[in-house]
Each structure stands twice: as C-alpha cells, then as structure tokens.
C-alpha cells in the first residue's frame, strides 16, 4: 500500500475508502450524480489530487464560469474544447447544468496522468460519446483544421501557460472563448499570473468581449473573459 493511500491517524485506514463512503453518502443525501462520480473516481485514483481540483475556490471559479456561460453562451454549444482541462471538473459541472445544451466536450491536458481521471469523473458522458479526455499540448492542437473544430474554446489555466497571445493566435478569428487567469503569483506553477483584470484583457486582446470580470476569492482574485478571438 502506498503512503498516498493511508491515513496518518490509524494504521490500515485507507483514506480513499473513507472518502468514497462519505461522498457516496453525500450523493445519496443530495441526489447529486456528480458526487457519485467523484466518489468512484477518488476510490479508483487515490493518488490523484482531486482535493485540490475540488478546493472550494476552484469550484467557485468554475461555477462562476458556468453561470456566465449560461448568460452569455445561450443556445447549443455543439463542440467545446477545454484546454489545460486537468481532472475534468469544469466539464462535469457544465454537463450537470440544465441551462446549457452541450453536444460534446473534449478535454486536453499535457499531463498524461490526468486523462483517465477526467474520463472517470465524466463516465456517463464518455459512455454516450459526449466526452473524451486526451493528452496533448494546447499549443500543438489544430483549432481550425477539421470539421470537428470547436465552437467554444475554454482555458481556465491561462496562469499556467507562458505565451497567452501566442496560444490565442492559433485559434481562428471569431471563435468564441472563455478564459480565466488569476493574481496568485505565490504559487510556483503559476508562470503567467496577471496583476489585474485590465492586464489580463490587454494580454488576451480579444476581438470582441461579452464579459470581463473579477471574482474575489480572498487568497487571490480570479479574472475571466468571455468573447471572441
Ligand atoms: C493546475 S491545473 C488547472 C488550474 C486551473 N485553475 C483550473 O482549475 O482550470 C493546470 C493544468 O494545465 C495543464 N497544462 C499546462 N500547460 C499545458 C499545455 N501547454 N497544454 C495542455 N495543458 C497544459 C497542466 O498539466 C495542468 O493539468
């Protein structure tokens, strides 16, 4: 048994089993299918840092994205690409929202360890052909080339990429985008945080902006832009 699967409080205790029971109970209590998928995924992938992805600030940031998308993205989203999609939490939250009509989501991440976790979290949508997670560098994707090109590109990991304008330049003009970044410079993995919403908007230079906002999360502020490149 690896150290990652044990609780320091008691020999033989497997934290993922406790977590599974707790989350499954919460799923029954609330009737929330996403909690059930989360319970199963924690149990299958005890080493995955799902507690970080489900941190209350991460969830609040994604609920914010979902709410504003519901306001500014009315109508059907046939194909959504989420880059830097990590464990697929945003995908699961979007699928769970009745206000949105989504054809299919593809989630891309450069880390090969996250795709299986994302597909577990979105298992019902994998089964009906509406979700896939792939290992890929967002700079290497062909955003224009195929009939399957996305009509919405989402990147809530802008603070993790070096060249935001260079990445946006790969996306065909007029494509809808939802972007998030933050001012959390203290986190070492944040190689391109932004000091303000104005700085973020200036770096992105979108052709059209539907929404620009900041969400105070106390430890840091998250910024979001919705519009077209
Ligand atoms: C910490 S996570 C997500 C943070 C963000 N706040 C969120 O919840 O969406 C950042 C992800 O971006 C991914 N990533 C970084 N550079 C990438 C690239 N060039 N292409 C694809 N994924 C990338 C990382 O592997 C990681 O899974």
XYZ file of N, CA and C and ligand atoms in Angstrom, residues 58 62 83-86 108-111 114 136-139 156-157 159-161 189 222, ligand 1:
93
model
N -11.501 26.590 -6.351
C -11.545 26.048 -7.720
C -12.997 25.822 -8.155
N -15.260 27.756 -11.138
C -15.898 27.047 -12.256
C -17.407 27.268 -12.271
N -8.968 23.311 -22.770
C -7.523 23.030 -22.760
C -6.967 23.285 -21.357
N -5.939 22.505 -20.998
C -5.485 22.528 -19.599
C -6.602 22.011 -18.705
N -7.346 21.019 -19.212
C -8.608 20.589 -18.583
C -8.450 19.796 -17.295
N -7.206 19.384 -16.986
C -6.879 18.772 -15.698
C -7.778 17.551 -15.454
N -8.318 18.588 -23.088
C -6.918 18.339 -23.452
C -6.014 18.767 -22.303
N -5.040 17.925 -22.010
C -4.066 18.303 -20.983
C -2.730 17.661 -21.327
N -1.664 18.387 -21.049
C -0.321 17.907 -21.388
C 0.151 16.827 -20.415
N -0.490 16.730 -19.269
C -0.093 15.761 -18.240
C -0.770 14.420 -18.527
N -3.685 12.640 -16.175
C -4.996 13.183 -15.799
C -6.162 12.697 -16.665
N -2.474 16.085 -24.665
C -1.959 16.911 -25.766
C -1.535 18.273 -25.238
N -0.557 18.844 -25.934
C -0.111 20.216 -25.656
C -1.080 21.170 -26.357
N -1.643 22.121 -25.620
C -2.624 23.028 -26.236
C -2.023 23.837 -27.390
N -0.686 23.997 -27.398
C -0.032 24.733 -28.485
C 0.077 23.878 -29.760
N -9.182 27.690 -18.527
C -9.179 28.262 -17.170
C -7.815 28.085 -16.521
N -6.831 27.752 -17.354
C -5.458 27.543 -16.872
C -4.493 28.556 -17.493
N -3.021 31.023 -16.340
C -1.865 31.350 -15.486
C -0.768 30.294 -15.590
N -1.091 29.161 -16.237
C -0.118 28.062 -16.338
C 0.627 28.049 -17.664
N 0.300 28.957 -18.580
C 0.974 28.913 -19.889
C 1.797 30.179 -20.109
N 3.684 27.118 -9.692
C 3.270 26.641 -11.031
C 2.606 27.733 -11.866
N -9.676 35.839 -9.087
C -9.710 35.177 -10.397
C -10.319 36.139 -11.413
C -3.466 23.142 -12.078
S -4.332 22.790 -13.489
C -5.727 23.825 -13.637
C -5.772 25.137 -12.942
C -6.971 25.987 -13.255
N -7.171 26.939 -12.209
C -8.226 25.175 -13.435
O -8.751 24.650 -12.462
O -8.670 25.033 -14.566
C -3.378 23.408 -14.858
C -3.351 22.345 -15.918
O -2.825 22.915 -17.118
C -2.096 21.891 -17.746
N -1.223 22.463 -18.761
C -0.171 23.310 -18.570
N 0.404 23.620 -19.743
C -0.308 22.973 -20.715
C -0.204 22.901 -22.148
N 0.750 23.541 -22.800
N -1.107 22.144 -22.799
C -2.078 21.474 -22.136
N -2.223 21.502 -20.784
C -1.341 22.241 -20.088
C -1.396 21.180 -16.606
O -0.946 19.901 -16.948
C -2.467 21.165 -15.537
O -3.232 19.985 -15.551
